[in-house]
Coordinates of C-alpha atoms in Angstrom, one line a residue:
Chain A
M60 CA -18.7 13.1 -39.2
R61 CA -15.4 11.6 -38.4
I62 CA -15.2 13.6 -35.1
R63 CA -18.6 12.2 -34.1
R64 CA -17.5 8.7 -34.9
D65 CA -14.3 9.2 -32.9
R66 CA -16.3 10.5 -30.0
A67 CA -18.4 7.4 -30.1
L68 CA -15.3 5.3 -30.3
S69 CA -13.8 7.0 -27.3
A70 CA -16.8 6.0 -25.2
L71 CA -16.6 2.5 -26.6
I72 CA -12.9 2.2 -25.5
L73 CA -13.8 3.2 -22.0
L74 CA -16.8 0.9 -21.9
P75 CA -15.1 -2.4 -20.8
S76 CA -13.3 -0.6 -17.9
V77 CA -16.4 1.3 -16.9
V78 CA -18.5 -1.9 -16.9
A79 CA -15.8 -3.9 -15.0
V80 CA -15.4 -1.2 -12.3
G81 CA -19.2 -0.7 -12.3
V82 CA -19.7 -4.4 -11.5
F83 CA -16.7 -5.1 -9.3
V84 CA -16.8 -1.9 -7.3
Y85 CA -20.3 -0.4 -7.3
G86 CA -22.3 -3.6 -8.0
F87 CA -20.4 -5.6 -5.4
I88 CA -20.7 -2.8 -2.8
G89 CA -24.4 -2.8 -3.4
W90 CA -24.5 -6.6 -3.0
T91 CA -22.5 -6.4 0.2
A92 CA -24.9 -3.8 1.5
Y93 CA -27.7 -6.1 0.7
V94 CA -26.0 -9.1 2.5
A95 CA -25.4 -6.8 5.4
M96 CA -29.2 -6.3 5.7
S97 CA -29.9 -10.1 5.5
N98 CA -30.0 -13.0 7.9
W99 CA -27.1 -14.9 6.2
N100 CA -25.2 -15.9 9.3
S101 CA -24.4 -19.5 8.7
F102 CA -22.9 -21.6 5.9
V103 CA -26.3 -21.8 4.2
P104 CA -27.1 -18.6 2.3
D105 CA -30.2 -16.9 3.8
L106 CA -30.9 -13.6 2.1
S107 CA -34.2 -12.8 3.9
F108 CA -34.4 -9.2 4.9
A109 CA -33.2 -8.2 8.4
G110 CA -33.2 -4.4 7.9
L111 CA -30.6 -2.6 10.0
R112 CA -30.6 -5.1 12.8
N113 CA -27.1 -6.3 12.0
F114 CA -25.8 -2.8 12.2
A115 CA -27.5 -2.2 15.6
D116 CA -26.1 -5.6 16.8
L117 CA -22.6 -4.8 15.6
F118 CA -22.3 -1.6 17.5
Q119 CA -23.4 -3.5 20.6
T120 CA -20.6 -6.0 20.1
P121 CA -17.7 -5.5 22.6
R122 CA -15.2 -6.7 20.0
F123 CA -16.3 -4.1 17.5
Q124 CA -16.3 -1.3 20.1
I125 CA -12.6 -2.2 20.8
D126 CA -12.0 -2.2 17.0
L127 CA -13.3 1.3 16.6
R128 CA -11.2 2.5 19.5
N129 CA -8.2 0.8 18.1
T130 CA -8.8 2.2 14.6
L131 CA -9.0 5.7 16.1
V132 CA -5.8 5.3 18.2
F133 CA -3.9 3.6 15.4
T134 CA -4.9 6.3 12.8
L135 CA -4.1 9.2 15.0
T136 CA -0.7 8.0 16.2
F137 CA 0.2 6.6 12.8
L138 CA -0.7 9.8 11.1
A139 CA 1.1 12.0 13.6
G140 CA 4.2 9.7 13.5
C141 CA 4.4 9.5 9.7
L142 CA 3.9 13.3 9.2
G143 CA 6.3 14.2 12.0
I144 CA 9.1 11.7 11.1
G145 CA 8.6 12.4 7.4
L146 CA 8.9 16.2 7.8
L147 CA 11.9 15.9 10.2
L148 CA 13.8 13.6 7.8
A149 CA 12.9 15.7 4.8
V150 CA 14.1 18.9 6.5
L151 CA 17.3 17.2 7.6
L152 CA 17.9 15.8 4.1
D153 CA 17.3 19.2 2.5
R154 CA 20.4 20.6 4.3
Q155 CA 23.1 19.5 1.8
I156 CA 23.7 16.2 3.3
R157 CA 26.6 14.0 2.1
G158 CA 25.2 10.6 1.0
E159 CA 21.7 12.0 0.7
A160 CA 20.7 9.4 -1.9
L161 CA 21.8 6.6 0.5
F162 CA 19.8 8.0 3.4
R163 CA 16.8 8.6 1.1
N164 CA 16.8 5.0 -0.1
A165 CA 17.2 3.6 3.3
F166 CA 14.2 5.6 4.6
L167 CA 11.9 4.7 1.7
F168 CA 12.7 1.1 0.8
P169 CA 10.3 -0.5 3.4
M170 CA 7.5 1.0 1.2
S171 CA 8.4 -1.6 -1.5
I172 CA 8.1 -4.5 1.0
S173 CA 4.8 -6.2 1.7
F174 CA 2.9 -5.7 5.0
I175 CA 3.2 -9.5 5.4
V176 CA 7.0 -9.5 5.3
G177 CA 7.0 -6.3 7.4
G178 CA 4.6 -7.7 10.0
T179 CA 6.6 -11.0 10.2
V180 CA 9.9 -9.2 10.8
W181 CA 8.5 -6.9 13.4
Q182 CA 6.9 -9.8 15.2
W183 CA 10.5 -11.0 15.9
L184 CA 11.9 -7.5 16.5
L185 CA 9.3 -6.6 19.1
N186 CA 9.1 -10.0 20.7
P187 CA 9.6 -9.5 24.5
S188 CA 12.4 -12.0 24.8
T189 CA 14.4 -11.0 21.7
G190 CA 14.9 -8.4 19.1
V191 CA 14.9 -4.7 20.1
N192 CA 14.9 -5.6 23.8
L193 CA 18.3 -7.4 23.4
L194 CA 19.7 -4.4 21.7
L195 CA 18.5 -2.2 24.5
D196 CA 20.2 -4.5 27.0
A197 CA 23.4 -4.4 25.1
A198 CA 23.3 -0.6 24.9
G199 CA 22.9 -0.4 28.7
L200 CA 19.3 0.8 28.2
G201 CA 17.7 -2.3 29.8
A202 CA 15.4 0.1 31.7
L203 CA 13.7 0.8 28.4
R204 CA 12.8 -2.9 27.8
S205 CA 9.2 -3.4 27.0
P206 CA 6.8 -6.3 26.6
W207 CA 5.7 -4.6 23.4
Y208 CA 2.8 -6.3 21.7
T209 CA 2.3 -8.9 24.4
E210 CA 1.0 -6.3 26.9
P211 CA -2.6 -5.4 25.9
R212 CA -2.4 -1.8 27.0
I213 CA 0.4 -0.9 24.7
A214 CA 0.2 -3.6 22.0
I215 CA -1.5 -1.4 19.5
Y216 CA 1.5 1.0 19.6
A217 CA 3.8 -1.8 18.8
V218 CA 1.8 -2.3 15.6
V219 CA 2.1 1.5 15.0
I220 CA 5.9 1.2 15.2
A221 CA 5.9 -1.4 12.5
A222 CA 3.5 0.7 10.4
L223 CA 5.7 3.7 10.8
W224 CA 8.7 1.7 9.6
Q225 CA 6.8 0.8 6.5
M226 CA 5.2 4.1 5.6
S227 CA 7.0 7.1 7.1
G228 CA 9.5 7.1 4.3
F229 CA 6.5 7.9 2.0
T230 CA 5.8 11.2 3.7
M231 CA 9.6 11.9 3.8
A232 CA 9.6 11.5 0.0
L233 CA 6.5 13.8 -0.5
Y234 CA 7.9 16.5 1.8
L235 CA 11.3 16.3 0.3
A236 CA 9.8 16.8 -3.2
G237 CA 7.9 19.7 -1.8
L238 CA 10.9 21.3 -0.2
R239 CA 12.9 21.0 -3.4
G240 CA 10.0 22.9 -5.1
I241 CA 10.4 25.9 -2.9
S242 CA 12.6 28.5 -4.6
D243 CA 15.9 29.7 -3.1
E244 CA 14.8 33.3 -3.7
L245 CA 12.0 32.8 -1.2
R246 CA 14.4 31.5 1.4
E247 CA 16.9 34.3 0.7
A248 CA 14.1 36.9 1.0
A249 CA 13.1 35.6 4.3
R250 CA 16.7 35.6 5.5
V251 CA 17.2 39.1 4.3
D252 CA 14.2 40.1 6.4
G253 CA 16.1 38.6 9.3
A254 CA 14.2 35.4 9.8
S255 CA 16.0 32.7 11.7
D256 CA 16.0 29.1 10.4
L257 CA 13.3 28.2 12.8
Q258 CA 11.1 31.1 11.8
L259 CA 11.8 30.4 8.2
Y260 CA 10.3 26.9 8.6
R261 CA 7.5 27.9 10.8
H262 CA 6.2 30.9 8.9
V263 CA 7.3 30.3 5.3
I264 CA 8.2 26.7 4.5
I265 CA 5.7 24.6 6.5
P266 CA 2.7 26.7 5.4
L267 CA 3.8 26.2 1.8
L268 CA 3.8 22.4 2.5
H269 CA 0.2 22.3 3.7
P270 CA -1.2 20.9 0.5
I271 CA 1.3 18.0 0.8
T272 CA 0.4 17.5 4.4
L273 CA -3.2 17.2 3.3
S274 CA -2.6 14.7 0.5
A275 CA -0.3 12.6 2.7
A276 CA -2.8 12.6 5.6
I277 CA -5.6 11.4 3.2
V278 CA -3.5 8.7 1.7
L279 CA -2.2 7.5 5.1
G280 CA -5.6 7.9 6.7
H281 CA -7.3 5.6 4.2
V282 CA -4.5 3.1 4.6
S283 CA -4.8 3.0 8.3
L284 CA -8.6 2.7 8.3
K285 CA -8.2 -0.4 6.1
I286 CA -5.2 -1.9 7.8
F287 CA -5.2 -5.6 7.7
D288 CA -2.2 -7.7 6.5
L289 CA 0.4 -5.9 8.8
V290 CA -1.7 -6.7 11.9
F291 CA -2.6 -10.1 10.6
A292 CA 1.0 -11.1 10.2
M293 CA 2.3 -9.4 13.3
T294 CA -0.1 -10.0 16.1
G295 CA -3.4 -11.2 14.7
S296 CA -6.1 -9.7 16.9
G297 CA -4.5 -10.3 20.2
P298 CA -3.8 -10.3 23.0
A299 CA -7.4 -9.9 24.2
F300 CA -8.3 -8.1 21.0
S301 CA -5.9 -5.3 21.9
T302 CA -4.7 -5.1 18.3
D303 CA -7.9 -6.1 16.6
V304 CA -9.1 -3.9 13.8
P305 CA -12.2 -4.1 11.6
G306 CA -10.3 -5.7 8.7
I307 CA -9.3 -8.7 10.8
F308 CA -12.7 -8.9 12.5
M309 CA -14.4 -9.0 9.1
F310 CA -12.0 -11.6 7.7
E311 CA -12.4 -14.0 10.7
T312 CA -16.2 -13.5 11.0
T313 CA -16.8 -14.0 7.3
F314 CA -14.3 -16.5 6.1
R315 CA -13.5 -18.4 9.3
G316 CA -16.9 -18.2 11.0
N317 CA -19.3 -18.1 8.0
R318 CA -21.2 -15.2 9.5
F319 CA -21.6 -13.5 6.1
A320 CA -24.2 -10.9 7.1
E321 CA -22.1 -9.8 10.1
G322 CA -18.9 -9.7 8.0
A323 CA -20.7 -7.6 5.3
T324 CA -21.9 -5.2 8.0
I325 CA -18.4 -4.7 9.3
S326 CA -17.1 -4.1 5.8
I327 CA -19.8 -1.5 5.0
I328 CA -18.8 0.4 8.1
M329 CA -15.2 0.3 6.9
L330 CA -16.3 1.6 3.5
V331 CA -18.3 4.5 5.1
M332 CA -15.2 5.5 7.2
V333 CA -13.0 5.5 4.1
A334 CA -15.6 7.3 2.0
V335 CA -16.0 10.1 4.6
V336 CA -12.3 10.8 4.0
I337 CA -11.9 10.1 0.3
I338 CA -15.1 11.5 -1.3
P339 CA -14.5 15.1 -0.2
Y340 CA -10.9 14.7 -1.4
L341 CA -11.9 13.5 -4.8
I342 CA -14.4 16.3 -5.2
Y343 CA -12.0 18.9 -4.0
S344 CA -9.2 17.7 -6.3
S345 CA -11.3 17.4 -9.4
R346 CA -12.6 20.9 -8.8
T347 CA -9.1 22.4 -8.3
E348 CA -8.1 20.5 -11.4
A349 CA -11.0 21.9 -13.4
E350 CA -9.9 25.4 -12.4
A351 CA -6.3 24.8 -13.3
Chain B
M21 CA 24.4 27.7 4.9
G22 CA 27.9 26.2 4.8
R23 CA 29.6 29.4 6.0
G24 CA 30.6 29.0 9.6
R25 CA 27.6 27.1 10.9
P26 CA 28.4 25.5 14.2
R27 CA 30.0 22.1 13.6
A28 CA 28.0 20.6 16.5
T29 CA 24.8 21.2 14.6
R30 CA 26.2 19.3 11.6
V31 CA 27.3 16.4 13.8
L32 CA 23.9 16.3 15.5
L33 CA 22.2 16.3 12.1
Y34 CA 24.2 13.3 10.9
A35 CA 23.7 11.5 14.2
I36 CA 19.9 11.8 13.8
L37 CA 20.0 10.6 10.2
A38 CA 22.2 7.7 11.1
F39 CA 19.9 6.7 14.0
F40 CA 16.9 6.6 11.6
A41 CA 18.9 4.8 8.9
A42 CA 19.7 2.1 11.5
F43 CA 16.1 1.9 12.5
Y44 CA 15.0 1.4 8.9
L45 CA 17.7 -1.1 8.0
M46 CA 17.5 -3.2 11.2
P47 CA 14.9 -5.7 9.8
V48 CA 17.1 -6.3 6.7
Y49 CA 20.1 -7.1 8.9
V50 CA 18.0 -9.5 11.0
L51 CA 16.7 -11.3 7.9
V52 CA 20.1 -11.6 6.2
N53 CA 22.0 -12.4 9.4
N54 CA 19.7 -15.2 10.6
G55 CA 18.9 -16.5 7.1
L56 CA 22.6 -17.3 6.8
K57 CA 22.7 -19.4 10.0
S58 CA 22.3 -23.1 10.3
F59 CA 19.3 -24.5 12.1
R60 CA 21.5 -25.5 15.0
E61 CA 22.9 -22.1 15.4
V62 CA 19.9 -20.0 15.0
S63 CA 18.2 -18.9 18.2
L64 CA 16.1 -15.9 19.2
S65 CA 18.5 -15.0 22.1
R66 CA 21.4 -14.6 19.6
M67 CA 19.4 -12.8 16.9
W68 CA 21.9 -10.0 16.5
A69 CA 25.1 -12.1 16.7
P70 CA 26.6 -12.7 13.3
P71 CA 26.7 -16.3 12.1
Q72 CA 29.7 -18.3 13.3
Q73 CA 29.5 -20.3 10.1
V74 CA 27.7 -18.9 7.1
T75 CA 25.5 -21.4 5.4
L76 CA 22.9 -21.3 2.6
E77 CA 21.0 -24.2 4.2
G78 CA 18.2 -21.9 5.4
F79 CA 17.9 -20.2 2.0
G80 CA 18.0 -23.6 0.2
K81 CA 15.2 -25.0 2.4
A82 CA 13.1 -21.8 2.1
L83 CA 13.6 -21.8 -1.7
R84 CA 12.5 -25.4 -2.0
E85 CA 9.4 -24.8 0.2
L86 CA 8.4 -21.6 -1.5
A87 CA 9.4 -22.4 -5.1
P88 CA 5.9 -23.3 -6.3
N89 CA 4.5 -20.2 -4.7
L90 CA 7.2 -17.9 -6.1
R91 CA 6.3 -19.4 -9.5
N92 CA 2.6 -18.7 -8.8
S93 CA 3.4 -15.1 -8.0
V94 CA 5.3 -14.7 -11.2
V95 CA 2.4 -16.3 -13.2
L96 CA 0.1 -13.9 -11.4
V97 CA 2.1 -10.7 -11.7
V98 CA 3.1 -10.7 -15.3
P99 CA -0.3 -11.0 -17.1
A100 CA -2.1 -9.0 -14.4
A101 CA 0.4 -6.1 -14.7
L102 CA 0.5 -6.2 -18.5
V103 CA -3.2 -6.2 -19.0
S104 CA -4.0 -3.6 -16.4
A105 CA -1.3 -1.4 -17.9
A106 CA -2.7 -1.8 -21.4
L107 CA -6.2 -0.9 -20.2
G108 CA -4.9 2.1 -18.3
S109 CA -3.1 3.4 -21.3
V110 CA -6.1 3.4 -23.7
N111 CA -8.4 4.7 -20.9
G112 CA -5.9 7.4 -19.9
Y113 CA -5.6 8.5 -23.6
V114 CA -9.3 8.8 -24.1
L115 CA -9.8 10.6 -20.9
A116 CA -6.9 13.0 -21.4
K117 CA -7.4 13.8 -25.1
W118 CA -10.9 12.9 -26.2
K119 CA -13.0 14.3 -23.4
F120 CA -16.6 13.3 -24.1
A121 CA -19.6 14.5 -22.2
G122 CA -19.6 12.8 -18.9
A123 CA -15.9 12.1 -18.7
D124 CA -15.6 14.4 -15.7
V125 CA -18.1 12.2 -13.9
V126 CA -16.7 8.9 -15.1
F127 CA -13.1 9.6 -14.0
P128 CA -13.7 10.3 -10.3
L129 CA -16.1 7.3 -10.2
L130 CA -13.3 5.1 -11.6
L131 CA -10.8 6.6 -9.1
F132 CA -13.0 5.8 -6.1
G133 CA -12.3 2.1 -6.8
M134 CA -8.7 2.7 -5.8
F135 CA -9.5 3.7 -2.3
I136 CA -12.3 1.3 -1.2
P137 CA -11.5 -1.2 1.5
Y138 CA -11.5 -4.5 -0.5
Q139 CA -13.4 -6.1 2.4
S140 CA -16.5 -4.4 1.1
V141 CA -16.3 -6.4 -2.2
L142 CA -15.0 -9.8 -1.0
I143 CA -18.2 -11.7 -0.4
P144 CA -19.8 -10.9 -3.8
L145 CA -16.4 -11.4 -5.4
V146 CA -16.2 -15.0 -4.2
Q147 CA -19.8 -15.6 -5.3
F148 CA -19.2 -13.9 -8.7
L149 CA -16.0 -15.9 -9.4
Q150 CA -17.7 -19.2 -8.5
W151 CA -20.7 -18.2 -10.8
L152 CA -18.6 -16.9 -13.7
G153 CA -16.2 -19.9 -13.5
G154 CA -19.2 -22.3 -13.7
L155 CA -20.6 -20.4 -16.6
L156 CA -17.3 -20.5 -18.5
S157 CA -16.2 -23.9 -17.3
V158 CA -12.9 -22.3 -16.1
R159 CA -11.7 -22.5 -12.6
L160 CA -11.7 -18.9 -11.4
Y161 CA -12.4 -19.2 -7.6
G162 CA -9.4 -20.9 -6.1
S163 CA -7.1 -20.3 -9.0
I164 CA -4.4 -17.9 -10.2
T165 CA -6.5 -17.2 -13.3
G166 CA -9.2 -15.8 -11.0
L167 CA -6.7 -13.8 -9.1
V168 CA -5.3 -12.3 -12.4
L169 CA -8.8 -11.2 -13.3
V170 CA -9.2 -9.6 -9.9
H171 CA -6.0 -7.7 -10.1
V172 CA -6.7 -6.5 -13.6
V173 CA -10.0 -5.1 -12.6
Y174 CA -9.0 -3.4 -9.4
G175 CA -5.8 -2.2 -11.1
I176 CA -7.8 -0.1 -13.6
P177 CA -8.2 3.0 -11.4
I178 CA -4.5 3.5 -10.6
T179 CA -3.2 2.7 -14.1
T180 CA -5.8 4.9 -15.7
L181 CA -4.9 7.7 -13.3
I182 CA -1.2 7.5 -14.0
F183 CA -1.6 7.3 -17.8
R184 CA -4.2 10.1 -17.8
N185 CA -1.9 12.4 -15.9
Y186 CA 1.0 11.5 -18.1
Y187 CA -0.9 12.1 -21.3
A188 CA -2.2 15.4 -20.0
T189 CA 1.5 16.6 -20.3
V190 CA 1.6 15.6 -24.0
P191 CA 0.9 18.9 -25.8
T192 CA -2.5 19.0 -27.4
E193 CA -0.9 20.7 -30.5
I194 CA 0.8 17.4 -31.5
V195 CA -2.6 15.7 -31.3
E196 CA -4.3 18.5 -33.2
A197 CA -1.6 18.4 -35.9
A198 CA -2.0 14.7 -36.4
R199 CA -5.7 15.1 -36.7
I200 CA -5.4 17.8 -39.3
D201 CA -3.2 15.3 -41.2
G202 CA -6.2 13.0 -41.2
A203 CA -5.4 10.7 -38.2
G204 CA -8.4 9.5 -36.2
L205 CA -8.7 8.4 -32.6
V206 CA -6.9 5.1 -33.3
G207 CA -4.3 6.7 -35.6
V208 CA -3.4 9.3 -33.1
Y209 CA -2.9 6.7 -30.4
R210 CA -0.8 4.4 -32.5
N211 CA 1.3 7.0 -34.3
V212 CA 1.6 9.8 -31.7
I213 CA 0.7 8.7 -28.2
L214 CA 1.9 5.1 -28.0
P215 CA 5.5 6.0 -29.1
L216 CA 5.6 8.6 -26.3
S217 CA 4.3 6.2 -23.7
M218 CA 7.3 4.3 -22.6
P219 CA 8.0 6.3 -19.4
A220 CA 4.4 5.9 -18.3
F221 CA 4.5 2.2 -19.0
V222 CA 7.6 1.8 -17.0
V223 CA 6.1 3.6 -14.0
V224 CA 2.8 1.7 -14.2
M225 CA 4.4 -1.7 -14.7
I226 CA 6.7 -1.2 -11.7
W227 CA 3.9 0.0 -9.6
Q228 CA 1.6 -2.8 -10.5
V229 CA 4.3 -5.5 -10.3
T230 CA 5.3 -4.5 -6.8
Q231 CA 1.7 -4.0 -5.6
I232 CA 0.4 -7.3 -7.0
W233 CA 3.4 -9.2 -5.7
N234 CA 2.9 -7.8 -2.2
E235 CA -0.9 -8.2 -2.1
F236 CA -2.3 -10.5 0.5
L237 CA -6.1 -10.1 1.1
F238 CA -7.3 -11.1 -2.4
A239 CA -4.7 -13.8 -2.6
V240 CA -5.7 -15.5 0.6
I241 CA -9.4 -15.3 -0.2
V242 CA -9.4 -16.2 -3.8
T243 CA -6.8 -19.0 -3.6
S244 CA -7.6 -21.3 -0.8
N245 CA -5.7 -24.2 -2.3
P246 CA -2.1 -24.1 -1.1
A247 CA -0.8 -25.3 -4.5
Q248 CA -2.3 -22.1 -6.1
Q249 CA -1.2 -19.6 -3.5
P250 CA 1.1 -16.7 -4.2
V251 CA 4.2 -16.3 -2.1
Q252 CA 2.9 -13.8 0.4
V253 CA 0.2 -16.3 1.5
A254 CA 2.7 -19.2 1.6
L255 CA 5.1 -17.1 3.7
R256 CA 2.4 -16.4 6.2
N257 CA 1.7 -20.1 6.5
L258 CA 5.4 -20.8 6.8
A259 CA 5.8 -18.2 9.6
G260 CA 2.7 -19.4 11.3
S261 CA 3.7 -23.1 11.3
Q262 CA 4.5 -25.1 14.4
I263 CA 8.1 -26.0 13.5
V264 CA 10.2 -23.1 14.5
E265 CA 13.0 -23.0 12.0
W266 CA 13.8 -19.3 12.4
N267 CA 16.5 -19.4 9.8
V268 CA 14.1 -20.8 7.2
Q269 CA 11.4 -18.3 8.1
M270 CA 13.8 -15.4 7.9
A271 CA 15.3 -16.6 4.6
G272 CA 11.7 -17.1 3.3
A273 CA 10.7 -13.6 4.3
L274 CA 13.7 -12.3 2.4
L275 CA 12.9 -14.3 -0.7
A276 CA 9.3 -13.0 -0.6
A277 CA 10.6 -9.5 -0.3
L278 CA 13.4 -9.7 -2.8
P279 CA 11.7 -9.1 -6.2
P280 CA 10.1 -5.8 -5.1
L281 CA 13.2 -4.9 -3.3
L282 CA 15.3 -5.4 -6.4
V283 CA 12.8 -3.4 -8.4
Y284 CA 13.1 -0.6 -5.8
I285 CA 16.9 -0.7 -5.8
F286 CA 17.3 -0.6 -9.5
L287 CA 14.3 1.4 -10.6
G288 CA 13.5 3.4 -7.5
R289 CA 13.0 6.6 -9.4
Y290 CA 10.1 5.2 -11.3
F291 CA 8.7 3.5 -8.2
L292 CA 8.7 6.9 -6.5
R293 CA 6.9 8.4 -9.5
G294 CA 4.1 5.8 -9.2
L295 CA 3.9 6.5 -5.5
M296 CA 3.6 10.3 -6.1
A297 CA 1.0 9.7 -8.8
G298 CA -1.1 7.8 -6.4
A299 CA -0.7 10.4 -3.7
L300 CA -0.6 13.7 -5.5
K301 CA -2.7 14.1 -8.6
G302 CA -1.3 16.2 -11.4

């Protein structure tokens, strides 16, 4: 009797959160999808049905085509950079480094700082007439000077540099935790078998870190598909949309241009991109958890 | 490893680490260095040169300009973090220790809310806040109150996740023993679970405080009135303004970054744990 009452109570406790998330996440997504299929493209709401026309139009829009390309380039380079730098730093730190805690903190602290602050600082640091370019001059490496984000062909990579500054410490922390979890016996055994350090990492340690690589890739991937404030603070969409991303396009279209249906359409595409990455991950991790 | 490894390797190792440390710390140097310069001295071409005369003029001006927004951020962060932590705690408890039929479906559905691009809820959110505000005769759209509500709701997934994973480590035997002694769902929570919850509360509060302090998209959409804007939005306006007072901008950026930075410096261990909880379940 009591157990049954408690079970009912447990559902009751969850109810407010379930309702809130039901409305604010699922209800709102449904409403956004509805707006995306409407003709509401002025300040005056017009929810007449337009079907999938907004989607067809959006994919024809040159700016959105640039956005998709930028998202792909940004995601691939950002992921590769974060995983590469993170693994390198973690491996180095795992080798009995004096002052390890200091290095670790230096690598990870940008994670605690907002993308707005990060974007603002890197706007100065990668400004063609100041920042890093002055340092390169002073170091006699003037040949490496770059116009950074002012040159459309490379501007997106300047944003990647800022994003790596903010997030690569995160993969370092994950990998370092993973490395610390690998037993010394395993390393010793590999060494006794005559494995060199390089072979040890390639054939034993890195394969053991695969689950971490996967989790990190999913977390970083969904961050990069949604990226907004960093770009907004650093470069906006320019020059010539070379650093434009769907998040910025959606923001400007909807809240500066009052084209609500078009903005909703962009955001539904963003949602689909994130869902493709996240849903399999959620299913996979809830299954493995059920087995454990 | 220590025995007779070539010294050159060690030197190279430290050189690489030092290079990266310089890369990560470079922005902090720029902010502090230029924030401490006077308006007359600050110039982009001498960004790296230390100040000839250290002055707090830039920080003073930045503080005066951002003070209302810093206050807004505090007024936003404290209740939003507290309420979302409390909700996460009871949710996590129920999900970890009182699994009812359907809990395995509800949990991933809640979690998904953590990953969605918030762009996909912004339009209805604005409409909803306007509607609900009108209904309750409270200003929700355009106010910190509305923003608190938003952060509480969208904070539920992560706080629930962290608490649930933490409570999963509390041995079921303790819960069973309390139940045999006659404690019900509420009794077990109050007498057994809550007293053990401190570490999880610390992690969740730190995580939520830093996240909400740093958040920009909801803030800029929900609070269009400058008097109600949190510091991140105000900083963006400051940095985007026409008057180029680099020293004030850099001091302002440092002020906006300082609270989460201090949290990280003093409580980094817990910050990291929140990070891991979000990334690696279990």
